[in-house]
Amino acid sequence: MDAEHVVETWRYVLAKHSQAMCALERELGERHGLGPSEFEVLDRIVHHDRKLRIQELCDEVHLSQSALSRVVGRLEKAALVSRGVCDADRRGVFVSITEEGRARHAEALPTQRAVLNEIFSGEPAAR
Amino acid sequence: MDAEHVVETWRYVLAKHSQAMCALERELGERHGLGPSEFEVLDRIVHHDRKLRIQELCDEVHLSQSALSRVVGRLEKAALVSRGVCDADRRGVFVSITEEGRARHAEALPTQRAVLNEIFSGEPAAR
DNA sequence: ACACAATACATGCACGCGCATCTAATGCAA
DNA sequence: TTGCATTAGATGCGCGTGCATGTATTGTGT
């Protein structure tokens, strides 16, 4: 990939990221009361379908550890996930999804897919 | 582009955006005292090589009008650009780059290119 | 056992962002 | 001209983020 293509790709990433984040924030927020980060975290937990350590989540979402801690805090306050101590390593924290969280995720997933389809379908990624 | 590819592309965009923004913030900040947004605005002005209206810039950078206004404010305070009233439409504001701004941009450009090359070279974009 | 580095997560803080709003200038209709 | 909607850009505000740090727990070397 030559220098010109690199810059072209970077512009593509910037544009799509901006469009998608903006649309996701609006749609997920208005229709389901979720921010993109909140949805992302719910989505990762649902995908794994088990309790996850905070740090495991940290590897999968593009958030700092502190930001993730706060997202989980908001989700817990909304009763969409619950935190529990990890017995094996009592420094650790397990996060598990609640029934309400699972329902909210299932409800929001089609919205996310629709937004992404709108933005990405048809246009090939610049290489 | 089918649904699976859409999600795959979205993950690619998220990952690359995160990596690149993080690295750009660090490198441009430490070496040149510029944030990614500041650099982006300087870069756009240099590219056009003329005075630009705030709104023209707004179309090219992925920032809200208010955010752009503040970025230009910071750049002006750093003497890298100067603001001037637009005679044709006195609501408008022209932004032009100063010599110092041009120099700073020239200095930072290789850093930006190096960061982007590091992140994008070799790996094809997921379509 | 003890002291100390390392790790997991939470939290204080500063900062940049978008939204809503404000001010000033322009366009337009009567 | 007068009155009002519209537009350009600046600004108050709340919020989410990352960085630095704090607290608690675990690992390690002596």
PDB file of C-alpha atoms (C1' of nucleotides) in Angstrom:
ATOM      1  CA  MET A   1       0.000   0.000   0.000  1.00  0.00           C
ATOM      2  CA  ASP A   2       1.666   3.204  -1.141  1.00  0.00           C
ATOM      3  CA  ALA A   3       1.611   6.534   0.647  1.00  0.00           C
ATOM      4  CA  GLU A   4      -1.217   7.916  -1.438  1.00  0.00           C
ATOM      5  CA  HIS A   5      -3.436   4.956  -0.697  1.00  0.00           C
ATOM      6  CA  VAL A   6      -2.640   5.210   2.986  1.00  0.00           C
ATOM      7  CA  VAL A   7      -3.921   8.760   3.161  1.00  0.00           C
ATOM      8  CA  GLU A   8      -6.925   7.816   1.055  1.00  0.00           C
ATOM      9  CA  THR A   9      -7.739   4.970   3.426  1.00  0.00           C
ATOM     10  CA  TRP A  10      -7.331   7.251   6.412  1.00  0.00           C
ATOM     11  CA  ARG A  11      -9.815   9.693   4.919  1.00  0.00           C
ATOM     12  CA  TYR A  12     -12.216   6.847   4.305  1.00  0.00           C
ATOM     13  CA  VAL A  13     -11.886   5.703   7.914  1.00  0.00           C
ATOM     14  CA  LEU A  14     -12.405   9.228   9.225  1.00  0.00           C
ATOM     15  CA  ALA A  15     -15.482   9.814   7.090  1.00  0.00           C
ATOM     16  CA  LYS A  16     -17.166   6.500   7.808  1.00  0.00           C
ATOM     17  CA  HIS A  17     -16.363   6.636  11.481  1.00  0.00           C
ATOM     18  CA  SER A  18     -17.846  10.088  11.732  1.00  0.00           C
ATOM     19  CA  GLN A  19     -20.999   9.195   9.806  1.00  0.00           C
ATOM     20  CA  ALA A  20     -21.574   5.951  11.618  1.00  0.00           C
ATOM     21  CA  MET A  21     -20.871   7.209  15.124  1.00  0.00           C
ATOM     22  CA  CYS A  22     -23.101  10.192  14.595  1.00  0.00           C
ATOM     23  CA  ALA A  23     -25.956   8.084  13.237  1.00  0.00           C
ATOM     24  CA  LEU A  24     -25.545   5.382  15.876  1.00  0.00           C
ATOM     25  CA  GLU A  25     -25.541   7.917  18.663  1.00  0.00           C
ATOM     26  CA  ARG A  26     -28.747   9.427  17.341  1.00  0.00           C
ATOM     27  CA  GLU A  27     -30.629   6.225  16.493  1.00  0.00           C
ATOM     28  CA  LEU A  28     -29.544   4.107  19.435  1.00  0.00           C
ATOM     29  CA  GLY A  29     -30.066   7.033  21.760  1.00  0.00           C
ATOM     30  CA  GLU A  30     -33.506   8.074  20.579  1.00  0.00           C
ATOM     31  CA  ARG A  31     -34.932   4.624  20.048  1.00  0.00           C
ATOM     32  CA  HIS A  32     -33.310   2.593  22.798  1.00  0.00           C
ATOM     33  CA  GLY A  33     -31.685   4.948  25.278  1.00  0.00           C
ATOM     34  CA  LEU A  34     -28.231   3.599  24.573  1.00  0.00           C
ATOM     35  CA  GLY A  35     -24.987   5.234  23.536  1.00  0.00           C
ATOM     36  CA  PRO A  36     -22.647   3.551  21.050  1.00  0.00           C
ATOM     37  CA  SER A  37     -20.290   2.492  23.844  1.00  0.00           C
ATOM     38  CA  GLU A  38     -23.093   1.092  25.937  1.00  0.00           C
ATOM     39  CA  PHE A  39     -24.377  -0.907  22.978  1.00  0.00           C
ATOM     40  CA  GLU A  40     -20.909  -2.118  22.107  1.00  0.00           C
ATOM     41  CA  VAL A  41     -20.358  -3.453  25.597  1.00  0.00           C
ATOM     42  CA  LEU A  42     -23.752  -5.167  25.702  1.00  0.00           C
ATOM     43  CA  ASP A  43     -23.034  -6.629  22.274  1.00  0.00           C
ATOM     44  CA  ARG A  44     -19.706  -8.104  23.346  1.00  0.00           C
ATOM     45  CA  ILE A  45     -21.208  -9.702  26.430  1.00  0.00           C
ATOM     46  CA  VAL A  46     -24.108 -11.161  24.455  1.00  0.00           C
ATOM     47  CA  HIS A  47     -21.717 -12.425  21.834  1.00  0.00           C
ATOM     48  CA  HIS A  48     -19.631 -14.321  24.364  1.00  0.00           C
ATOM     49  CA  ASP A  49     -22.734 -15.374  26.254  1.00  0.00           C
ATOM     50  CA  ARG A  50     -21.009 -15.562  29.629  1.00  0.00           C
ATOM     51  CA  LYS A  51     -19.599 -13.466  32.438  1.00  0.00           C
ATOM     52  CA  LEU A  52     -16.629 -11.415  31.340  1.00  0.00           C
ATOM     53  CA  ARG A  53     -13.880  -9.743  33.266  1.00  0.00           C
ATOM     54  CA  ILE A  54     -13.634  -6.004  32.834  1.00  0.00           C
ATOM     55  CA  GLN A  55     -10.244  -6.523  31.289  1.00  0.00           C
ATOM     56  CA  GLU A  56     -11.559  -8.973  28.730  1.00  0.00           C
ATOM     57  CA  LEU A  57     -14.025  -6.334  27.636  1.00  0.00           C
ATOM     58  CA  CYS A  58     -11.236  -3.801  27.563  1.00  0.00           C
ATOM     59  CA  ASP A  59      -9.446  -5.853  24.932  1.00  0.00           C
ATOM     60  CA  GLU A  60     -12.485  -5.880  22.693  1.00  0.00           C
ATOM     61  CA  VAL A  61     -13.890  -2.392  22.854  1.00  0.00           C
ATOM     62  CA  HIS A  62     -11.886   0.631  21.849  1.00  0.00           C
ATOM     63  CA  LEU A  63     -12.117   2.380  25.181  1.00  0.00           C
ATOM     64  CA  SER A  64      -9.678   3.120  27.933  1.00  0.00           C
ATOM     65  CA  GLN A  65     -10.000   1.100  31.095  1.00  0.00           C
ATOM     66  CA  SER A  66     -11.419   4.099  32.911  1.00  0.00           C
ATOM     67  CA  ALA A  67     -14.004   4.824  30.241  1.00  0.00           C
ATOM     68  CA  LEU A  68     -15.059   1.191  30.223  1.00  0.00           C
ATOM     69  CA  SER A  69     -15.400   1.228  34.001  1.00  0.00           C
ATOM     70  CA  ARG A  70     -17.813   4.127  33.703  1.00  0.00           C
ATOM     71  CA  VAL A  71     -19.783   2.574  30.848  1.00  0.00           C
ATOM     72  CA  VAL A  72     -20.270  -0.536  32.955  1.00  0.00           C
ATOM     73  CA  GLY A  73     -21.280   1.723  35.823  1.00  0.00           C
ATOM     74  CA  ARG A  74     -23.971   3.355  33.689  1.00  0.00           C
ATOM     75  CA  LEU A  75     -25.185  -0.002  32.405  1.00  0.00           C
ATOM     76  CA  GLU A  76     -25.357  -1.291  35.961  1.00  0.00           C
ATOM     77  CA  LYS A  77     -27.328   1.742  37.074  1.00  0.00           C
ATOM     78  CA  ALA A  78     -29.736   1.069  34.214  1.00  0.00           C
ATOM     79  CA  ALA A  79     -29.970  -2.557  35.389  1.00  0.00           C
ATOM     80  CA  LEU A  80     -28.758  -3.878  32.048  1.00  0.00           C
ATOM     81  CA  VAL A  81     -25.723  -5.602  33.519  1.00  0.00           C
ATOM     82  CA  SER A  82     -24.642  -6.573  36.998  1.00  0.00           C
ATOM     83  CA  ARG A  83     -21.207  -6.521  38.528  1.00  0.00           C
ATOM     84  CA  GLY A  84     -19.875  -9.268  40.738  1.00  0.00           C
ATOM     85  CA  VAL A  85     -16.585  -9.957  42.435  1.00  0.00           C
ATOM     86  CA  CYS A  86     -14.334 -12.562  40.898  1.00  0.00           C
ATOM     87  CA  ASP A  87     -13.620 -15.226  43.480  1.00  0.00           C
ATOM     88  CA  ALA A  88     -10.459 -16.484  41.851  1.00  0.00           C
ATOM     89  CA  ASP A  89      -8.889 -13.032  41.825  1.00  0.00           C
ATOM     90  CA  ARG A  90     -10.665 -10.704  44.175  1.00  0.00           C
ATOM     91  CA  ARG A  91      -9.262  -7.652  42.445  1.00  0.00           C
ATOM     92  CA  GLY A  92     -11.240  -8.617  39.376  1.00  0.00           C
ATOM     93  CA  VAL A  93     -14.834  -7.855  38.513  1.00  0.00           C
ATOM     94  CA  PHE A  94     -17.197  -9.999  36.536  1.00  0.00           C
ATOM     95  CA  VAL A  95     -19.813  -8.357  34.398  1.00  0.00           C
ATOM     96  CA  SER A  96     -22.883 -10.333  33.418  1.00  0.00           C
ATOM     97  CA  ILE A  97     -25.875  -9.259  31.420  1.00  0.00           C
ATOM     98  CA  THR A  98     -29.335  -9.152  32.963  1.00  0.00           C
ATOM     99  CA  GLU A  99     -32.544 -10.269  31.298  1.00  0.00           C
ATOM    100  CA  GLU A 100     -33.434  -6.658  30.767  1.00  0.00           C
ATOM    101  CA  GLY A 101     -30.035  -6.064  29.217  1.00  0.00           C
ATOM    102  CA  ARG A 102     -30.432  -8.996  26.894  1.00  0.00           C
ATOM    103  CA  ALA A 103     -33.837  -7.740  25.847  1.00  0.00           C
ATOM    104  CA  ARG A 104     -32.583  -4.210  25.268  1.00  0.00           C
ATOM    105  CA  HIS A 105     -29.725  -5.518  23.181  1.00  0.00           C
ATOM    106  CA  ALA A 106     -32.017  -7.674  21.071  1.00  0.00           C
ATOM    107  CA  GLU A 107     -34.211  -4.651  20.543  1.00  0.00           C
ATOM    108  CA  ALA A 108     -31.328  -2.384  19.544  1.00  0.00           C
ATOM    109  CA  LEU A 109     -29.419  -4.797  17.335  1.00  0.00           C
ATOM    110  CA  PRO A 110     -31.620  -4.343  14.243  1.00  0.00           C
ATOM    111  CA  THR A 111     -31.275  -0.592  14.605  1.00  0.00           C
ATOM    112  CA  GLN A 112     -27.501  -0.839  14.647  1.00  0.00           C
ATOM    113  CA  ARG A 113     -27.478  -3.170  11.668  1.00  0.00           C
ATOM    114  CA  ALA A 114     -29.764  -0.866   9.732  1.00  0.00           C
ATOM    115  CA  VAL A 115     -27.547   2.141  10.395  1.00  0.00           C
ATOM    116  CA  LEU A 116     -24.404   0.302   9.368  1.00  0.00           C
ATOM    117  CA  ASN A 117     -26.043  -1.075   6.244  1.00  0.00           C
ATOM    118  CA  GLU A 118     -27.176   2.368   5.264  1.00  0.00           C
ATOM    119  CA  ILE A 119     -23.656   3.675   5.566  1.00  0.00           C
ATOM    120  CA  PHE A 120     -21.535   0.823   4.256  1.00  0.00           C
ATOM    121  CA  SER A 121     -23.609  -1.057   1.746  1.00  0.00           C
ATOM    122  CA  GLY A 122     -22.834  -0.439  -1.859  1.00  0.00           C
ATOM    123  CA  GLU A 123     -19.666   1.521  -1.323  1.00  0.00           C
ATOM    124  CA  PRO A 124     -16.458  -0.440  -1.407  1.00  0.00           C
ATOM    125  CA  ALA A 125     -13.809   0.413   1.123  1.00  0.00           C
ATOM    126  CA  ALA A 126     -10.955   2.476  -0.251  1.00  0.00           C
ATOM    127  CA  ARG A 127      -7.802   0.417  -0.038  1.00  0.00           C
TER     128      ARG A 127
ATOM    129  CA  MET B   1     -21.820  -5.917   0.446  1.00  0.00           C
ATOM    130  CA  ASP B   2     -23.683  -8.356   2.655  1.00  0.00           C
ATOM    131  CA  ALA B   3     -24.570  -7.877   6.301  1.00  0.00           C
ATOM    132  CA  GLU B   4     -21.600  -9.836   7.544  1.00  0.00           C
ATOM    133  CA  HIS B   5     -19.158  -7.754   5.555  1.00  0.00           C
ATOM    134  CA  VAL B   6     -20.814  -4.586   6.769  1.00  0.00           C
ATOM    135  CA  VAL B   7     -20.166  -5.484  10.380  1.00  0.00           C
ATOM    136  CA  GLU B   8     -16.660  -6.603   9.522  1.00  0.00           C
ATOM    137  CA  THR B   9     -15.967  -3.285   7.819  1.00  0.00           C
ATOM    138  CA  TRP B  10     -17.380  -1.417  10.776  1.00  0.00           C
ATOM    139  CA  ARG B  11     -15.037  -3.264  13.117  1.00  0.00           C
ATOM    140  CA  TYR B  12     -12.151  -2.439  10.827  1.00  0.00           C
ATOM    141  CA  VAL B  13     -13.092   1.238  10.844  1.00  0.00           C
ATOM    142  CA  LEU B  14     -13.446   1.296  14.620  1.00  0.00           C
ATOM    143  CA  ALA B  15     -10.105  -0.411  15.172  1.00  0.00           C
ATOM    144  CA  LYS B  16      -8.127   1.691  12.729  1.00  0.00           C
ATOM    145  CA  HIS B  17      -9.733   4.905  13.841  1.00  0.00           C
ATOM    146  CA  SER B  18      -8.907   4.151  17.422  1.00  0.00           C
ATOM    147  CA  GLN B  19      -5.306   3.176  16.716  1.00  0.00           C
ATOM    148  CA  ALA B  20      -4.646   6.091  14.420  1.00  0.00           C
ATOM    149  CA  MET B  21      -6.315   8.780  16.515  1.00  0.00           C
ATOM    150  CA  CYS B  22      -4.514   7.590  19.593  1.00  0.00           C
ATOM    151  CA  ALA B  23      -1.132   7.530  17.874  1.00  0.00           C
ATOM    152  CA  LEU B  24      -1.696  10.848  16.113  1.00  0.00           C
ATOM    153  CA  GLU B  25      -2.713  12.508  19.333  1.00  0.00           C
ATOM    154  CA  ARG B  26       0.424  11.269  21.024  1.00  0.00           C
ATOM    155  CA  GLU B  27       2.925  11.905  18.230  1.00  0.00           C
ATOM    156  CA  LEU B  28       1.562  15.200  16.953  1.00  0.00           C
ATOM    157  CA  GLY B  29       1.072  16.398  20.494  1.00  0.00           C
ATOM    158  CA  GLU B  30       4.483  15.484  21.858  1.00  0.00           C
ATOM    159  CA  ARG B  31       6.542  16.428  18.824  1.00  0.00           C
ATOM    160  CA  HIS B  32       4.674  19.420  17.455  1.00  0.00           C
ATOM    161  CA  GLY B  33       2.197  20.607  20.047  1.00  0.00           C
ATOM    162  CA  LEU B  34      -0.767  19.895  17.807  1.00  0.00           C
ATOM    163  CA  GLY B  35      -3.922  17.872  18.269  1.00  0.00           C
ATOM    164  CA  PRO B  36      -5.345  15.816  15.408  1.00  0.00           C
ATOM    165  CA  SER B  37      -8.072  18.384  14.794  1.00  0.00           C
ATOM    166  CA  GLU B  38      -5.612  21.262  14.766  1.00  0.00           C
ATOM    167  CA  PHE B  39      -3.417  19.424  12.296  1.00  0.00           C
ATOM    168  CA  GLU B  40      -6.371  18.502  10.129  1.00  0.00           C
ATOM    169  CA  VAL B  41      -7.461  22.117   9.861  1.00  0.00           C
ATOM    170  CA  LEU B  42      -3.960  23.328   9.069  1.00  0.00           C
ATOM    171  CA  ASP B  43      -3.651  20.573   6.488  1.00  0.00           C
ATOM    172  CA  ARG B  44      -6.854  21.554   4.738  1.00  0.00           C
ATOM    173  CA  ILE B  45      -5.847  25.194   4.537  1.00  0.00           C
ATOM    174  CA  VAL B  46      -2.399  24.351   3.215  1.00  0.00           C
ATOM    175  CA  HIS B  47      -3.924  21.990   0.686  1.00  0.00           C
ATOM    176  CA  HIS B  48      -6.185  24.672  -0.725  1.00  0.00           C
ATOM    177  CA  ASP B  49      -3.454  27.259  -0.420  1.00  0.00           C
ATOM    178  CA  ARG B  50      -5.816  30.178   0.075  1.00  0.00           C
ATOM    179  CA  LYS B  51      -8.098  31.819   2.572  1.00  0.00           C
ATOM    180  CA  LEU B  52     -11.054  29.651   3.490  1.00  0.00           C
ATOM    181  CA  ARG B  53     -14.389  30.412   5.024  1.00  0.00           C
ATOM    182  CA  ILE B  54     -15.124  28.671   8.290  1.00  0.00           C
ATOM    183  CA  GLN B  55     -17.968  26.907   6.579  1.00  0.00           C
ATOM    184  CA  GLU B  56     -15.771  25.601   3.796  1.00  0.00           C
ATOM    185  CA  LEU B  57     -13.564  24.051   6.431  1.00  0.00           C
ATOM    186  CA  CYS B  58     -16.637  22.669   8.136  1.00  0.00           C
ATOM    187  CA  ASP B  59     -17.451  20.683   5.013  1.00  0.00           C
ATOM    188  CA  GLU B  60     -14.028  19.086   4.954  1.00  0.00           C
ATOM    189  CA  VAL B  61     -13.260  18.212   8.539  1.00  0.00           C
ATOM    190  CA  HIS B  62     -15.423  15.911  10.556  1.00  0.00           C
ATOM    191  CA  LEU B  63     -16.224  18.394  13.273  1.00  0.00           C
ATOM    192  CA  SER B  64     -19.298  20.307  14.300  1.00  0.00           C
ATOM    193  CA  GLN B  65     -19.358  23.992  13.508  1.00  0.00           C
ATOM    194  CA  SER B  66     -18.840  24.837  17.160  1.00  0.00           C
ATOM    195  CA  ALA B  67     -15.900  22.499  17.544  1.00  0.00           C
ATOM    196  CA  LEU B  68     -14.313  23.947  14.413  1.00  0.00           C
ATOM    197  CA  SER B  69     -14.823  27.460  15.740  1.00  0.00           C
ATOM    198  CA  ARG B  70     -12.884  26.547  18.857  1.00  0.00           C
ATOM    199  CA  VAL B  71     -10.130  24.757  16.956  1.00  0.00           C
ATOM    200  CA  VAL B  72      -9.636  27.878  14.849  1.00  0.00           C
ATOM    201  CA  GLY B  73      -9.643  29.864  18.071  1.00  0.00           C
ATOM    202  CA  ARG B  74      -6.849  27.747  19.502  1.00  0.00           C
ATOM    203  CA  LEU B  75      -4.870  27.931  16.271  1.00  0.00           C
ATOM    204  CA  GLU B  76      -5.255  31.685  16.228  1.00  0.00           C
ATOM    205  CA  LYS B  77      -4.099  31.958  19.811  1.00  0.00           C
ATOM    206  CA  ALA B  78      -1.053  29.932  18.824  1.00  0.00           C
ATOM    207  CA  ALA B  79      -0.508  32.321  15.896  1.00  0.00           C
ATOM    208  CA  LEU B  80      -0.726  29.512  13.357  1.00  0.00           C
ATOM    209  CA  VAL B  81      -3.700  31.019  11.548  1.00  0.00           C
ATOM    210  CA  SER B  82      -5.345  34.410  11.503  1.00  0.00           C
ATOM    211  CA  ARG B  83      -8.992  35.288  11.258  1.00  0.00           C
ATOM    212  CA  GLY B  84     -10.299  38.089   9.110  1.00  0.00           C
ATOM    213  CA  VAL B  85     -13.723  39.389   8.286  1.00  0.00           C
ATOM    214  CA  CYS B  86     -15.155  38.534   4.912  1.00  0.00           C
ATOM    215  CA  ASP B  87     -15.958  41.760   3.083  1.00  0.00           C
ATOM    216  CA  ALA B  88     -18.482  40.227   0.725  1.00  0.00           C
ATOM    217  CA  ASP B  89     -20.533  38.784   3.583  1.00  0.00           C
ATOM    218  CA  ARG B  90     -19.665  40.406   6.844  1.00  0.00           C
ATOM    219  CA  ARG B  91     -21.130  37.549   8.848  1.00  0.00           C
ATOM    220  CA  GLY B  92     -18.425  35.325   7.399  1.00  0.00           C
ATOM    221  CA  VAL B  93     -14.893  34.782   8.623  1.00  0.00           C
ATOM    222  CA  PHE B  94     -11.871  34.037   6.536  1.00  0.00           C
ATOM    223  CA  VAL B  95      -9.145  31.882   7.974  1.00  0.00           C
ATOM    224  CA  SER B  96      -5.675  32.136   6.537  1.00  0.00           C
ATOM    225  CA  ILE B  97      -2.503  30.379   7.558  1.00  0.00           C
ATOM    226  CA  THR B  98       0.468  32.301   8.908  1.00  0.00           C
ATOM    227  CA  GLU B  99       4.088  31.644   8.064  1.00  0.00           C
ATOM    228  CA  GLU B 100       4.499  30.035  11.441  1.00  0.00           C
ATOM    229  CA  GLY B 101       1.468  27.879  10.738  1.00  0.00           C
ATOM    230  CA  ARG B 102       2.842  26.813   7.395  1.00  0.00           C
ATOM    231  CA  ALA B 103       6.139  25.938   9.002  1.00  0.00           C
ATOM    232  CA  ARG B 104       4.499  23.971  11.785  1.00  0.00           C
ATOM    233  CA  HIS B 105       2.421  22.054   9.290  1.00  0.00           C
ATOM    234  CA  ALA B 106       5.447  21.228   7.142  1.00  0.00           C
ATOM    235  CA  GLU B 107       7.183  20.016  10.256  1.00  0.00           C
ATOM    236  CA  ALA B 108       4.277  17.859  11.400  1.00  0.00           C
ATOM    237  CA  LEU B 109       3.299  16.372   8.044  1.00  0.00           C
ATOM    238  CA  PRO B 110       6.037  13.710   7.991  1.00  0.00           C
ATOM    239  CA  THR B 111       5.044  12.679  11.488  1.00  0.00           C
ATOM    240  CA  GLN B 112       1.450  12.213  10.419  1.00  0.00           C
ATOM    241  CA  ARG B 113       2.464  10.254   7.322  1.00  0.00           C
ATOM    242  CA  ALA B 114       4.737   8.036   9.371  1.00  0.00           C
ATOM    243  CA  VAL B 115       1.977   7.250  11.859  1.00  0.00           C
ATOM    244  CA  LEU B 116      -0.538   6.441   9.128  1.00  0.00           C
ATOM    245  CA  ASN B 117       1.965   4.301   7.245  1.00  0.00           C
ATOM    246  CA  GLU B 118       2.746   2.373  10.372  1.00  0.00           C
ATOM    247  CA  ILE B 119      -0.927   1.631  10.883  1.00  0.00           C
ATOM    248  CA  PHE B 120      -2.236   1.083   7.368  1.00  0.00           C
ATOM    249  CA  SER B 121       0.645  -0.228   5.299  1.00  0.00           C
ATOM    250  CA  GLY B 122       0.579  -3.900   4.575  1.00  0.00           C
ATOM    251  CA  GLU B 123      -2.903  -4.530   5.838  1.00  0.00           C
ATOM    252  CA  PRO B 124      -5.653  -4.422   3.260  1.00  0.00           C
ATOM    253  CA  ALA B 125      -8.879  -2.750   4.201  1.00  0.00           C
ATOM    254  CA  ALA B 126     -11.693  -5.151   4.959  1.00  0.00           C
ATOM    255  CA  ARG B 127     -14.360  -4.684   2.363  1.00  0.00           C
TER     256      ARG B 127
ATOM    257  C1'  DA C   1       6.990 -13.732  57.234  1.00  0.00           C
ATOM    258  C1'  DC C   2       8.104  -9.413  55.235  1.00  0.00           C
ATOM    259  C1'  DA C   3       8.627  -5.696  52.031  1.00  0.00           C
ATOM    260  C1'  DC C   4       7.742  -4.126  47.666  1.00  0.00           C
ATOM    261  C1'  DA C   5       6.507  -4.288  42.792  1.00  0.00           C
ATOM    262  C1'  DA C   6       2.643  -5.360  39.851  1.00  0.00           C
ATOM    263  C1'  DT C   7      -2.190  -5.866  38.641  1.00  0.00           C
ATOM    264  C1'  DA C   8      -7.427  -4.877  38.554  1.00  0.00           C
ATOM    265  C1'  DC C   9     -10.594  -1.671  38.844  1.00  0.00           C
ATOM    266  C1'  DA C  10     -12.464   2.975  40.504  1.00  0.00           C
ATOM    267  C1'  DT C  11     -12.228   7.946  40.629  1.00  0.00           C
ATOM    268  C1'  DG C  12     -10.565  13.099  40.420  1.00  0.00           C
ATOM    269  C1'  DC C  13      -9.584  16.011  36.920  1.00  0.00           C
ATOM    270  C1'  DA C  14      -9.003  18.583  32.629  1.00  0.00           C
ATOM    271  C1'  DC C  15     -10.269  18.767  28.001  1.00  0.00           C
ATOM    272  C1'  DG C  16     -12.583  18.474  23.529  1.00  0.00           C
ATOM    273  C1'  DC C  17     -16.907  17.496  21.549  1.00  0.00           C
ATOM    274  C1'  DG C  18     -21.929  18.277  20.060  1.00  0.00           C
ATOM    275  C1'  DC C  19     -26.287  20.579  21.073  1.00  0.00           C
ATOM    276  C1'  DA C  20     -28.738  24.494  21.978  1.00  0.00           C
ATOM    277  C1'  DT C  21     -28.613  29.232  21.936  1.00  0.00           C
ATOM    278  C1'  DC C  22     -26.916  33.966  21.206  1.00  0.00           C
ATOM    279  C1'  DT C  23     -25.428  37.926  18.307  1.00  0.00           C
ATOM    280  C1'  DA C  24     -24.740  40.133  14.084  1.00  0.00           C
ATOM    281  C1'  DA C  25     -25.448  40.443   9.265  1.00  0.00           C
ATOM    282  C1'  DT C  26     -28.100  39.293   5.129  1.00  0.00           C
ATOM    283  C1'  DG C  27     -32.172  38.186   2.137  1.00  0.00           C
ATOM    284  C1'  DC C  28     -36.823  38.777   1.142  1.00  0.00           C
ATOM    285  C1'  DA C  29     -41.599  40.062   1.109  1.00  0.00           C
ATOM    286  C1'  DA C  30     -45.039  43.703   1.659  1.00  0.00           C
TER     287       DA C  30
ATOM    288  C1'  DT D   1     -38.263  51.275   4.510  1.00  0.00           C
ATOM    289  C1'  DT D   2     -40.022  47.911   7.761  1.00  0.00           C
ATOM    290  C1'  DG D   3     -40.511  43.380   9.681  1.00  0.00           C
ATOM    291  C1'  DC D   4     -39.170  38.762   9.901  1.00  0.00           C
ATOM    292  C1'  DA D   5     -36.977  34.476   8.549  1.00  0.00           C
ATOM    293  C1'  DT D   6     -32.346  32.812   7.477  1.00  0.00           C
ATOM    294  C1'  DT D   7     -27.452  32.277   7.769  1.00  0.00           C
ATOM    295  C1'  DA D   8     -22.464  32.659   9.736  1.00  0.00           C
ATOM    296  C1'  DG D   9     -20.020  32.140  13.408  1.00  0.00           C
ATOM    297  C1'  DA D  10     -19.261  32.394  18.736  1.00  0.00           C
ATOM    298  C1'  DT D  11     -20.381  30.692  23.290  1.00  0.00           C
ATOM    299  C1'  DG D  12     -22.745  28.416  27.639  1.00  0.00           C
ATOM    300  C1'  DC D  13     -23.424  23.981  29.023  1.00  0.00           C
ATOM    301  C1'  DG D  14     -23.448  19.005  29.890  1.00  0.00           C
ATOM    302  C1'  DC D  15     -21.244  14.816  28.842  1.00  0.00           C
ATOM    303  C1'  DG D  16     -17.972  11.213  27.689  1.00  0.00           C
ATOM    304  C1'  DT D  17     -13.144  10.401  27.230  1.00  0.00           C
ATOM    305  C1'  DG D  18      -8.188   9.628  28.519  1.00  0.00           C
ATOM    306  C1'  DC D  19      -4.545  10.453  31.884  1.00  0.00           C
ATOM    307  C1'  DA D  20      -2.971  10.287  36.323  1.00  0.00           C
ATOM    308  C1'  DT D  21      -3.778   8.551  40.614  1.00  0.00           C
ATOM    309  C1'  DG D  22      -5.994   6.007  44.539  1.00  0.00           C
ATOM    310  C1'  DT D  23      -7.384   1.607  46.798  1.00  0.00           C
ATOM    311  C1'  DA D  24      -7.352  -3.150  47.316  1.00  0.00           C
ATOM    312  C1'  DT D  25      -5.436  -7.524  46.149  1.00  0.00           C
ATOM    313  C1'  DT D  26      -1.959 -10.634  44.332  1.00  0.00           C
ATOM    314  C1'  DG D  27       2.702 -12.093  43.102  1.00  0.00           C
ATOM    315  C1'  DT D  28       7.750 -12.217  44.054  1.00  0.00           C
ATOM    316  C1'  DG D  29      12.189 -11.977  45.998  1.00  0.00           C
ATOM    317  C1'  DT D  30      14.769 -12.384  50.299  1.00  0.00           C
TER     318       DT D  30
END
